Coordinates of C-alpha atoms and ligand atoms in Angstrom, one line a residue:
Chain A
X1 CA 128.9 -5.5 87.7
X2 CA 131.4 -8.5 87.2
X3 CA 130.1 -11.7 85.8
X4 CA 130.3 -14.8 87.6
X5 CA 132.9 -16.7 86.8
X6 CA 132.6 -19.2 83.7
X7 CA 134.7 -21.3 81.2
X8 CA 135.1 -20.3 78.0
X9 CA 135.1 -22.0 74.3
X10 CA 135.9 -21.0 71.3
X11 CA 135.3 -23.7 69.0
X12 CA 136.2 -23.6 65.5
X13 CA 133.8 -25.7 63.4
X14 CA 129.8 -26.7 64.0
X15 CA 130.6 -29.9 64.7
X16 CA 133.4 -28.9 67.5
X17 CA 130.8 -26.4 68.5
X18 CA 128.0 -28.9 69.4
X19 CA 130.6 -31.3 71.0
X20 CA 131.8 -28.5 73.3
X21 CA 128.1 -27.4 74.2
X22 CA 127.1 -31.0 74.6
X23 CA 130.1 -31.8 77.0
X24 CA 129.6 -29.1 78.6
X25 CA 126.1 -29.8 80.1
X26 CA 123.0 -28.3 80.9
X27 CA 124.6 -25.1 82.5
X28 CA 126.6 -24.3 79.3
X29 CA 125.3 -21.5 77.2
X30 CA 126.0 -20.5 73.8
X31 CA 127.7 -16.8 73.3
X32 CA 126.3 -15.2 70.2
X33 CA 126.9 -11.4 70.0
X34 CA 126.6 -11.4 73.7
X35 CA 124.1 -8.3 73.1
X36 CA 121.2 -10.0 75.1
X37 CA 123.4 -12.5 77.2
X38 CA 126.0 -10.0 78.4
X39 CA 123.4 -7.3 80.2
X40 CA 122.2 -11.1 82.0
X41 CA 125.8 -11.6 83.0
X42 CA 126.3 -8.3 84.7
X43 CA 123.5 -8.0 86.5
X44 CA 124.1 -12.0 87.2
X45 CA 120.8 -12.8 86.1
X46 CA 122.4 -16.1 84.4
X47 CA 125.2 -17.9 86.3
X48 CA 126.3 -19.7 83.5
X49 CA 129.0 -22.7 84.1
X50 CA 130.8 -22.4 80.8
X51 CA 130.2 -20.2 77.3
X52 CA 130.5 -21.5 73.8
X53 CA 131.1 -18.5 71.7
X54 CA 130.3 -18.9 68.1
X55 CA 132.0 -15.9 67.0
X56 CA 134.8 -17.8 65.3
X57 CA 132.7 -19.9 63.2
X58 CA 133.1 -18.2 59.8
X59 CA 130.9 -20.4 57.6
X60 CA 127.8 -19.6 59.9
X61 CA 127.8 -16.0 59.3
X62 CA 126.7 -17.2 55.6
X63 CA 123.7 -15.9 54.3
X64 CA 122.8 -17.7 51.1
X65 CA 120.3 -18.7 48.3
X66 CA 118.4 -21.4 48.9
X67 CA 115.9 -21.9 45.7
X68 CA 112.9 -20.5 47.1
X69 CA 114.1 -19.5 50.0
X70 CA 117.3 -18.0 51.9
X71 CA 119.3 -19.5 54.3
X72 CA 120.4 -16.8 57.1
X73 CA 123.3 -17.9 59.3
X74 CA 122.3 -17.8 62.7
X75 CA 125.7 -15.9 63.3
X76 CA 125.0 -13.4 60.8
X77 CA 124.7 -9.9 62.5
X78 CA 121.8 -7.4 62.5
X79 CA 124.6 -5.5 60.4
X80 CA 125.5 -7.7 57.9
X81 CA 121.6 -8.5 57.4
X82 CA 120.4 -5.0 56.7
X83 CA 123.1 -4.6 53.8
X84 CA 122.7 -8.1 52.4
X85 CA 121.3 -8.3 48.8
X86 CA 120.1 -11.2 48.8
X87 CA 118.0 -10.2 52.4
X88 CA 117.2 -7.0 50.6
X89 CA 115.7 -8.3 47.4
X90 CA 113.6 -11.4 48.6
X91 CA 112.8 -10.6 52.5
X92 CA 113.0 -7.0 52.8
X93 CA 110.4 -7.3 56.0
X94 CA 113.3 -9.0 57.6
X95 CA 116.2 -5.9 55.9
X96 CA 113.5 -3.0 57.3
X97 CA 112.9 -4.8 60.9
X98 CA 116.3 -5.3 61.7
X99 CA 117.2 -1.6 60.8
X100 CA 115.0 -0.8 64.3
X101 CA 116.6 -2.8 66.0
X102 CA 118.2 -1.5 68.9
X103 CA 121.7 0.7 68.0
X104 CA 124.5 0.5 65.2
X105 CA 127.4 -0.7 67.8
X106 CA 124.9 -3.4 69.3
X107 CA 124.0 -4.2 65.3
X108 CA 127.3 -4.9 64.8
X109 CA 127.4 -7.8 67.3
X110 CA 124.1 -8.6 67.6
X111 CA 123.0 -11.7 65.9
X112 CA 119.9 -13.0 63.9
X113 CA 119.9 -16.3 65.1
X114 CA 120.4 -14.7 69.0
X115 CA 117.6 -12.7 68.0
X116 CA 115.6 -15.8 67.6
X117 CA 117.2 -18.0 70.4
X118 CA 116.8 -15.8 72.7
X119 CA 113.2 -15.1 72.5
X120 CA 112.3 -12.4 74.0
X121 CA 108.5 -11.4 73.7
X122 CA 109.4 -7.3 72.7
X123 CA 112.3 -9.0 69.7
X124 CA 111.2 -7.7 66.9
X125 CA 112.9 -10.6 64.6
X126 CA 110.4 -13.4 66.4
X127 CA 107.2 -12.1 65.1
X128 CA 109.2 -11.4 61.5
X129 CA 109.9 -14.9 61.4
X130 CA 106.9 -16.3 61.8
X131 CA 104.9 -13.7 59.5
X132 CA 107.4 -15.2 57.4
X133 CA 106.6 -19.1 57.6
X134 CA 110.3 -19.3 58.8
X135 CA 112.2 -22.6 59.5
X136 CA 114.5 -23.0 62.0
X137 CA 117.9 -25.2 61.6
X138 CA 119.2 -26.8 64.9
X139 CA 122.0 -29.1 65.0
X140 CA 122.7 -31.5 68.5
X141 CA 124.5 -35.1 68.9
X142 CA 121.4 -36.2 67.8
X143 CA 121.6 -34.9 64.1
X144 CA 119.8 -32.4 62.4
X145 CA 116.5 -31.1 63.1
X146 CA 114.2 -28.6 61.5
X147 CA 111.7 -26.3 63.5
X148 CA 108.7 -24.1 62.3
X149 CA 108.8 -20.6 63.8
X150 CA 104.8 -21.6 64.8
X151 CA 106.7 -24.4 67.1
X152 CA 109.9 -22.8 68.1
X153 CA 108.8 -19.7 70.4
X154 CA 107.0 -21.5 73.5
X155 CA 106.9 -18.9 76.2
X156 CA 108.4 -16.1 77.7
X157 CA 112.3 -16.1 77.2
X158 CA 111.9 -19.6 76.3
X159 CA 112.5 -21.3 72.7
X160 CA 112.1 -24.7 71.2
X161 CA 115.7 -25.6 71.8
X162 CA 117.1 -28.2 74.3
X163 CA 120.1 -27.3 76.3
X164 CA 122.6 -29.2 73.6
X165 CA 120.6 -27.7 70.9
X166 CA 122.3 -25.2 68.5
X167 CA 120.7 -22.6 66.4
X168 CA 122.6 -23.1 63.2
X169 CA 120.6 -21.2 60.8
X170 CA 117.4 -20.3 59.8
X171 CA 115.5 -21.0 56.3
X172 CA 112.9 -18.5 55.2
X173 CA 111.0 -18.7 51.8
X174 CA 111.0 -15.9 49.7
X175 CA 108.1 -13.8 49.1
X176 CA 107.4 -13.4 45.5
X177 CA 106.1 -10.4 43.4
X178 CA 103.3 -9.1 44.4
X179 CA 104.0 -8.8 48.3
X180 CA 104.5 -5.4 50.1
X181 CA 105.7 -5.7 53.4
X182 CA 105.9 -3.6 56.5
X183 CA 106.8 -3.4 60.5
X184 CA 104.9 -1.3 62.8
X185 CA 106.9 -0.8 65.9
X186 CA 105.6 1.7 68.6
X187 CA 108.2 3.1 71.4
X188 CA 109.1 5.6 73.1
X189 CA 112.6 6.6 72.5
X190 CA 114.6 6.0 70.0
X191 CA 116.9 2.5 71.0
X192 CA 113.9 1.3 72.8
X193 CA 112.2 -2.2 72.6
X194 CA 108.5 -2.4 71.1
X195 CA 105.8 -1.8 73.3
X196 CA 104.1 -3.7 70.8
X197 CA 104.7 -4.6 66.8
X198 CA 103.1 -5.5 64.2
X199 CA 104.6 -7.5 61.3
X200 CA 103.3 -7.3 58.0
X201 CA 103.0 -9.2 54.6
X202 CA 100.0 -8.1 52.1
X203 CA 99.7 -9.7 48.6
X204 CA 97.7 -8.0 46.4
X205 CA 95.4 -8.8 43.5
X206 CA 94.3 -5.8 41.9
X207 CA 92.2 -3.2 44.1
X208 CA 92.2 -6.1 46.4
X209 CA 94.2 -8.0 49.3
X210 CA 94.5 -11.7 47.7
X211 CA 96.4 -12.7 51.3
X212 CA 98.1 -10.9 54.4
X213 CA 100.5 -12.3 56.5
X214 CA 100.6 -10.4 60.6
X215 CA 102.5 -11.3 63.4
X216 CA 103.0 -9.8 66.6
X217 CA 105.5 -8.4 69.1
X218 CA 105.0 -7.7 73.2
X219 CA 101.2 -8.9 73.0
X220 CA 102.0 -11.7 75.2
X221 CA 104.9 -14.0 76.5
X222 CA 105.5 -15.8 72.9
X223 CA 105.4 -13.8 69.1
X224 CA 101.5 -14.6 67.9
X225 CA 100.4 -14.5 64.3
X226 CA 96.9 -12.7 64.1
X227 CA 95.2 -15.3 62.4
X228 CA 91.7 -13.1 63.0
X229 CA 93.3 -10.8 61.1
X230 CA 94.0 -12.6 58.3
X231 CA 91.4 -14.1 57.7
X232 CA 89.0 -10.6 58.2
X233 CA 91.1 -9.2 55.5
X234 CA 91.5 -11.5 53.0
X235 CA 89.2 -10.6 49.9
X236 CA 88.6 -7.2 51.2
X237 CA 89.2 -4.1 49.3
X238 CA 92.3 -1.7 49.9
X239 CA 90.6 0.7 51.6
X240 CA 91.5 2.9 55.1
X241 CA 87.7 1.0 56.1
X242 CA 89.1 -2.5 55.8
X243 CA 92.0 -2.2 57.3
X244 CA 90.4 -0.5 60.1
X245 CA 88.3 -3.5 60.5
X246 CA 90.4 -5.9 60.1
X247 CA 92.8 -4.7 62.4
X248 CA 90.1 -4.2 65.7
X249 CA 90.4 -8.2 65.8
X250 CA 94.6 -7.7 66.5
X251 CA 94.2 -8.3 70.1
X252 CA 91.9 -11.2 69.6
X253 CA 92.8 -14.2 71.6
X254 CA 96.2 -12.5 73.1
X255 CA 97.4 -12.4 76.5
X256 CA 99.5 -8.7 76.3
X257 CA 101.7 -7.9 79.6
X258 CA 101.0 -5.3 81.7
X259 CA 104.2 -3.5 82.7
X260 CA 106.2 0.3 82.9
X261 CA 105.5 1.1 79.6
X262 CA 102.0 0.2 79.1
X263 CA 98.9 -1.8 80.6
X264 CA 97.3 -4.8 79.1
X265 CA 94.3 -2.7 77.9
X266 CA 96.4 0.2 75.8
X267 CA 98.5 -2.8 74.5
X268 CA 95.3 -4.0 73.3
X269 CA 94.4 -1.3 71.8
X270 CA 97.3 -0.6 70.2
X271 CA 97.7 -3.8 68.5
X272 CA 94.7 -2.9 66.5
X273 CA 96.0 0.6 65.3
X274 CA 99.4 -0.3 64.2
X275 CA 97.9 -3.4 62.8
X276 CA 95.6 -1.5 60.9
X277 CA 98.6 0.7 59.6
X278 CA 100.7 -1.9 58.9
X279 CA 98.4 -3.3 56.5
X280 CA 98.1 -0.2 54.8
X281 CA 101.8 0.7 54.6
X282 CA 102.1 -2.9 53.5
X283 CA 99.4 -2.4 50.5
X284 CA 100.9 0.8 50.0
X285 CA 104.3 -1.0 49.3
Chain B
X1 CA 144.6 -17.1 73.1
X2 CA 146.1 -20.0 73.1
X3 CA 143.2 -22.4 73.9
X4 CA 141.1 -23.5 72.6
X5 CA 141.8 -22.3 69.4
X6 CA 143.8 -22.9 65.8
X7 CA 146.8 -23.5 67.1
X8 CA 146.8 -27.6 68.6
X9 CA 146.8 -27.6 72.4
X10 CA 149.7 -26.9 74.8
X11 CA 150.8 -30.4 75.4
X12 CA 149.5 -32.2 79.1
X13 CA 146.7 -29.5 78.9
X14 CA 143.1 -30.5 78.7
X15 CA 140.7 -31.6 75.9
X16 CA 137.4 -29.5 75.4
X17 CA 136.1 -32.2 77.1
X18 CA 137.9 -32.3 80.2
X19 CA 138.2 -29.2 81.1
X20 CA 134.2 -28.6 80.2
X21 CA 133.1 -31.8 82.3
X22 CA 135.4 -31.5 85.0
X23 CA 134.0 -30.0 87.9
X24 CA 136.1 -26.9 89.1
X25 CA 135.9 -23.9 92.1
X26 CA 135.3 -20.9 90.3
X27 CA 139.2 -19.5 91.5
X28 CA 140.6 -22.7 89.2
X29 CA 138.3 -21.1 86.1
X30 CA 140.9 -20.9 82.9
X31 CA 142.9 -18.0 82.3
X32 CA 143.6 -18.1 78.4
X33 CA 146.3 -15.5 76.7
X34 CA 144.9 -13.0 74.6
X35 CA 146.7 -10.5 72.2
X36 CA 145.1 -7.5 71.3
X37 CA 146.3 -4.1 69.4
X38 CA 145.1 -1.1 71.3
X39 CA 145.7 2.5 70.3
X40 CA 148.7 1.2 68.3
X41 CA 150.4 -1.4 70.6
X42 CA 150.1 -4.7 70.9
X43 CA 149.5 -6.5 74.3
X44 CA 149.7 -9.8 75.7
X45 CA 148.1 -11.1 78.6
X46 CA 146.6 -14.0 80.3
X47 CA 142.9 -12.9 81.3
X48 CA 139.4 -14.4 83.0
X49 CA 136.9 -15.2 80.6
X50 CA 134.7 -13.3 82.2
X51 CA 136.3 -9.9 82.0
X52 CA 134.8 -7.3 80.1
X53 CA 137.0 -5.7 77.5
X54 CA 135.9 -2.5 79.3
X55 CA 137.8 -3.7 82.5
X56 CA 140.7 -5.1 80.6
X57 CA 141.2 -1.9 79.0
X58 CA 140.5 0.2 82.4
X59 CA 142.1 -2.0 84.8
X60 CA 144.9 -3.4 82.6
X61 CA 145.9 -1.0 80.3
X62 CA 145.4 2.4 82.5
X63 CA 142.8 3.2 79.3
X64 CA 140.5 5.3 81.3
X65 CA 139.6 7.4 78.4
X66 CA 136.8 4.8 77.9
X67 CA 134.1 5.0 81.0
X68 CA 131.5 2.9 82.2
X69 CA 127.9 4.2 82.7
X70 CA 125.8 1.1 82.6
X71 CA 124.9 -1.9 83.5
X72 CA 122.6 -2.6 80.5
X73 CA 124.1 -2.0 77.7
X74 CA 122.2 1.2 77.0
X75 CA 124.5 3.8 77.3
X76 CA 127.2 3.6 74.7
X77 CA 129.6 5.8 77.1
X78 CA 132.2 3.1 76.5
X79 CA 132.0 2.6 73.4
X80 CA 135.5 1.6 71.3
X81 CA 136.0 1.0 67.4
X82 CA 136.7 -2.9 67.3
X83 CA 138.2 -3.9 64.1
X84 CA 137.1 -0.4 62.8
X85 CA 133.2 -1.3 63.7
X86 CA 131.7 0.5 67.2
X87 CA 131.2 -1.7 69.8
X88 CA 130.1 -1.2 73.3
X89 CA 132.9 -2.7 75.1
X90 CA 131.0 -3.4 78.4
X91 CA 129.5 -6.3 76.0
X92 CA 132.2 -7.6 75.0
X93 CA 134.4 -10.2 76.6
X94 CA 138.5 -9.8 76.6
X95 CA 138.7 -12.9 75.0
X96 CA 136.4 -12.1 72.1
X97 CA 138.5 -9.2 71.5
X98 CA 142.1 -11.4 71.4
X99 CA 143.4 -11.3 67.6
X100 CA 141.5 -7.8 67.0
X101 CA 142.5 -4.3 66.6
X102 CA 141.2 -1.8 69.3
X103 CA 141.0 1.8 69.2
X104 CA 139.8 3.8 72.2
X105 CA 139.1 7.7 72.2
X106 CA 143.1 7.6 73.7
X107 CA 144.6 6.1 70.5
X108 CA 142.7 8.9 68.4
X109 CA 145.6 12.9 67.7
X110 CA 148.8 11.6 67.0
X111 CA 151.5 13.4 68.8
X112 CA 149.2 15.7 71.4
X113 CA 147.2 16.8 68.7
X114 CA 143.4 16.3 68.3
X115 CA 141.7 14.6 66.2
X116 CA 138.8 16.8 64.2
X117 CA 136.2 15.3 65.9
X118 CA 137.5 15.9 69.7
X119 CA 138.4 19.7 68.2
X120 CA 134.6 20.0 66.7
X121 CA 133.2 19.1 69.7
X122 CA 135.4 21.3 72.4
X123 CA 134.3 24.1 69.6
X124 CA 130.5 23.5 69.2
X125 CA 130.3 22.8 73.0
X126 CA 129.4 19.3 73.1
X127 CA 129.7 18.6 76.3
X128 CA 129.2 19.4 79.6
X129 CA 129.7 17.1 82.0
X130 CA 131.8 15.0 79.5
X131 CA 131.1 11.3 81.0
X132 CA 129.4 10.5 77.2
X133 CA 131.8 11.8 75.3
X134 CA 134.1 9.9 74.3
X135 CA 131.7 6.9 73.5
X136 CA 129.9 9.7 71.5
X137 CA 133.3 10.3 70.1
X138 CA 133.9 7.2 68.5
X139 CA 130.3 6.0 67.8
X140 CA 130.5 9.9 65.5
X141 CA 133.7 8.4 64.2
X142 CA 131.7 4.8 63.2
X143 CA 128.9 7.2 61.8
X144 CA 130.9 9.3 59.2
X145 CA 133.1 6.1 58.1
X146 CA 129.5 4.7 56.6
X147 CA 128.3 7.9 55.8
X148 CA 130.8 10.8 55.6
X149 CA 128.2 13.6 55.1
X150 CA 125.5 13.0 57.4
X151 CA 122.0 15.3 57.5
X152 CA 120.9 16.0 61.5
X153 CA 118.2 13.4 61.2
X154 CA 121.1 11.1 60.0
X155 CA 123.0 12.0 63.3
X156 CA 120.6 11.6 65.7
X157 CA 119.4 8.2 64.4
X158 CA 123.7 7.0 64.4
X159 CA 124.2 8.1 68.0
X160 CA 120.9 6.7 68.7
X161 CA 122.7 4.2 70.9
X162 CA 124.7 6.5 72.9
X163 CA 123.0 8.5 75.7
X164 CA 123.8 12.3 77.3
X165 CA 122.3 13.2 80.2
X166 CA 123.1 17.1 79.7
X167 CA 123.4 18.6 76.4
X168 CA 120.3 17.5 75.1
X169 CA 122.2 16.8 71.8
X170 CA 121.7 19.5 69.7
X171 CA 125.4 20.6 70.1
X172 CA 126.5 17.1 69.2
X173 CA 124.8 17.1 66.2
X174 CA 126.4 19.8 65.8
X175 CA 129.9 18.7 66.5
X176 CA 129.5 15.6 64.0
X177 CA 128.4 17.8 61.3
X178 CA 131.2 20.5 61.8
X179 CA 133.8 17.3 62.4
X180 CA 132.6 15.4 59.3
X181 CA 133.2 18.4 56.7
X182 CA 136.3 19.3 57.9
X183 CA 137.2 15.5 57.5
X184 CA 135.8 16.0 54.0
X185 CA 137.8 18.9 53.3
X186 CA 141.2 19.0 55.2
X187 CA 142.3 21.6 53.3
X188 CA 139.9 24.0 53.8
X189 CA 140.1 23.1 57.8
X190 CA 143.4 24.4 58.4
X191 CA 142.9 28.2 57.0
X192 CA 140.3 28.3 59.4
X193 CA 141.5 29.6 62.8
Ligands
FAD301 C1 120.6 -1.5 74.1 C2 120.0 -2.7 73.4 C3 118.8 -2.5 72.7 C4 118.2 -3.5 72.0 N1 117.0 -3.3 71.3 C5 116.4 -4.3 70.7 C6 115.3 -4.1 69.9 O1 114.8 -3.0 69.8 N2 114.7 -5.1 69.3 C7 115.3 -6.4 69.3 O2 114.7 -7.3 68.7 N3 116.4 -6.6 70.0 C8 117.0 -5.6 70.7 N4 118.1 -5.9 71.4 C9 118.7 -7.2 71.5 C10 119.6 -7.5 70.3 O3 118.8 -7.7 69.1 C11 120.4 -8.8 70.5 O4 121.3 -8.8 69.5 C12 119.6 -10.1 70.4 O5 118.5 -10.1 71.3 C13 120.5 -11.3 70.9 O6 121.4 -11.6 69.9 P1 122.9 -12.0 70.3 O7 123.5 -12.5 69.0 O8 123.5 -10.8 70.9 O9 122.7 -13.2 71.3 P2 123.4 -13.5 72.7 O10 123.2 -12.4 73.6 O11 124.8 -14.0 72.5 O12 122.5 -14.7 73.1 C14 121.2 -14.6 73.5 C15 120.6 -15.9 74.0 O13 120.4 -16.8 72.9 C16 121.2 -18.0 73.0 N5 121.8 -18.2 71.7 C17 122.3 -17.3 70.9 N6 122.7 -17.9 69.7 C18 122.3 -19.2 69.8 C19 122.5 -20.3 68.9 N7 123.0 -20.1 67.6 N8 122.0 -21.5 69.3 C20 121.5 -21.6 70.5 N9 121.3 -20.6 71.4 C21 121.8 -19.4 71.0 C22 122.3 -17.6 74.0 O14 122.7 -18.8 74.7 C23 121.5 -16.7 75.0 O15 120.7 -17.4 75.9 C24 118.8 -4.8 72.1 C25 119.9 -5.0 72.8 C26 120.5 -4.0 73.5 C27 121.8 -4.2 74.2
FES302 S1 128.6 1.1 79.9 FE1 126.6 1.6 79.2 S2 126.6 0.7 77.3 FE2 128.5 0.1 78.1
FES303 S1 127.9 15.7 78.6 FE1 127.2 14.9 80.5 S2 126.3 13.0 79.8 FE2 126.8 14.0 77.9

């Protein structure tokens, strides 16, 4: 189908960019990759009155050293993040989620920071960033402000962000050594979205788990971190048994969707599976 | 296009402001002038913001080589090479394509003859119906530029994007593995009948 008809913006700067989206009003959106918002077009789920593409502004595709932490634009695509060394050396949960994300001619449009803004309850990247302790950097009229991934994913399809609130890149600390890291996604066919996921962080001290890290995708309207988990795991040995125990309290406390591809129950259930893979595979790493 | 963008704006026409703010019936929307190359010739032309590169290349150009078979984004049949990177062009707006190159599965043989790939996969039967093919085409093409020796399992997961309703692949894989050595070794290719 044909889109609605909109106005269109292709500002050239950040700070043209928040001008244009504030002026614009509370029907403006902001075009990323379009991979999310252009399906919503079609099928004239969102009427927008004007876009604000991004796609011109060069300086935040940057993904760059922080200290203890990297910066990731929020224009930088699921493409340029799977082959970036400095994503690949110091967050290699985010390198290895992205790669299942959706397909390479949607990767190459597809943003990180869409990803995030968009938040979707089966994105993978959501439950990544908070497993990771991620911050994200939002510029408006009103100056900067900074928002924790455990703040920014409210409900279904809905984010932290006001209306004149731009997603300008997101700061995640670096894992040090010692962390092995893994994503569990279950689906169906190949391209799909996760029925559920499971994000996962395991530090390890010895023959034991000194700290794990889980998130989770598609087991409710928001990305949860399985603090159950966590804390069940923490001090216990690297073992098939632990893991299996740890990971029957996944669905602790979550609200999963029933819908097509699976009821509440098996979403349940599978949440404490994966979860108990993921923190092997993450061990194992 | 020529607004809003590096170049300073037309003289009398409207700030970002202005025309943002200023309520508008959607027939008075802005029609900004994009340039794009496509197959190897460069066009000009004043288009909605809301029209899909898909449509502009359909509609406009006569480029029906590239079909539509979605709504969703799932399909890949229209997939096109933007700026040598697959894209699927039903996500794409006109106006994020102006300044960029665009190949189509038309702009691919130079002077009626085919390209490898379109000969590998009229030889190893990869089609049937054909409405995927040419966004399997080029999506193959995007494949071997990364990765000009691909296993099967390296196939599959490349064209993960791009969806067939009857050959059930096998053939494809096929095609992009025949089409990607004799890319490899031209040579070779040619003593072959
Ligand atoms: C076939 C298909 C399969 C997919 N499979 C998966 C999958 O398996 N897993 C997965 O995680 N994703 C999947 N996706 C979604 C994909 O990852 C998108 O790239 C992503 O969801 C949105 O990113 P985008 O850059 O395209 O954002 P857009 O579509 O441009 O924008 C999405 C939303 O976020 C807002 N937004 C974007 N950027 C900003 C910003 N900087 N500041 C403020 N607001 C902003 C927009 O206004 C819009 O509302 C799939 C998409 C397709 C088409
Ligand atoms: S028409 Fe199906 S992905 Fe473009
Ligand atoms: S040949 Fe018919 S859809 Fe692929």
């Amino acid at each position: 189908m044909i889109p609605a008809a909109f106005d269109y913006a292709r500002p050239r700067s950040v700070d043209e960019a928040v001008r244009a989206l504030a002026d614009a009003g509370e029907d403006a959106k902001v075009l990323a990759g379009g991979q999310s918002l252009m399906p919503l077009l079609r099928l004239r789920l969102a009427i927008p009155d004007a876009l604000i593409d991004l796609g011109r502004i060069a300086a935040l595709r940057e993904i760059r050293d922080d200290g203890d932490a990297v910066v990731i634009g929020s224009m930088a695509t699921h493409h340029q993040v799977i082959r970036d060394p400095l994503v690949r050396a110091h967050l290699p949960l985010i390198a290895r989620t992205t790669e299942t994300v959706a397909d390479p001619a949607v990767r190459h449009r597809g943003t990180f920071g869409g990803s995030l803004a968009h938040a979707d309850p089966a994105g993978d990247l959501p439950a990544v960033a908070l497993a990771l302790d991620a911050v994200l950097l939002v510029r408006s009229p009103r100056g900067e402000r900074e928002i924790p991934a455990a703040e920014f994913f409210v409900d279904w399809m809905t984010s932290a962000l006001e209306p004149d609130e731009l997603l300008v890149g997101v700061r995640v600390p670096k894992l040090g050594p010692g962390w092995g890291v893994h994503y569990e996604k279950f689906h169906r066919t190949a391209q799909a979205w996760a029925i559920v996921g499971v994000a996962c962080a395991v530090r390890r001290d010895g023959d034991s788990v000194a700290e794990a890290r889980v998130a989770l995708t598609n087991m409710g309207p928001a990305p949860v971190r399985a603090g159950a988990v966590e804390d069940a795991v923490r001090g216990r040995p690297i073992s098939d048994d632990s893991f299996r125990s740890a990971g029957g309290h996944a669905a602790d406390g979550t609200e999963p969707p029933s819908d097509l591809h699976g009821s509440s129950e098996y979403r349940s259930h599978l949440a404490t599976v994966l979860t108990a893979r993921a923190l092997a595979a993450a061990a194992a790493a | 296009m020529t607004w809003p963008d590096q170049r300073a704006p037309p003289q009398g026409r409207l700030s970002v402001k202005r025309t943002l703010s200023t309520p508008r019936r959607p027939w008075e929307k802005r029609m900004p002038r994009i340039r794009v190359e496509v197959d190897g010739a460069t066009y000009e032309d004043d288009v909605e913001p809301r029209l899909l590169l898909v449509h502009y290349l359909r509609e406009r150009l006569g480029k029906v080589g590239t079909p539509v078979g979605c709504d969703t984004s799932n399909c890949g049949a229209c997939t096109v090479l933007l700026d040598g990177e697959s894209v699927k062009s039903c996500s794409v707006l006109a106006v994020q394509a102006d300044g960029a190159d665009v190949t189509t599965v038309e702009g691919l043989g130079v002077g009626g003859t085919t390209h490898p790939m379109q000969r590998a996969f009229h030889e190893e039967h990869a089609l049937q119906c054909g409405y995927c093919t040419p966004g399997m085409i080029m999506a193959s093409l995007d494949l071997l530029r990364e990765n000009p020796d691909p296993s099967d399992d390296e196939v599959r997961e490349g064209l993960e994007g791009n969806l067939c309703r009857c050959t059930g692949y096998q053939n494809i894989v096929k095609a992009v593995r025949r089409a990607a050595k004799d890319m490899r070794e031209p040579a070779e290719r040619e003593v072959t009948p």
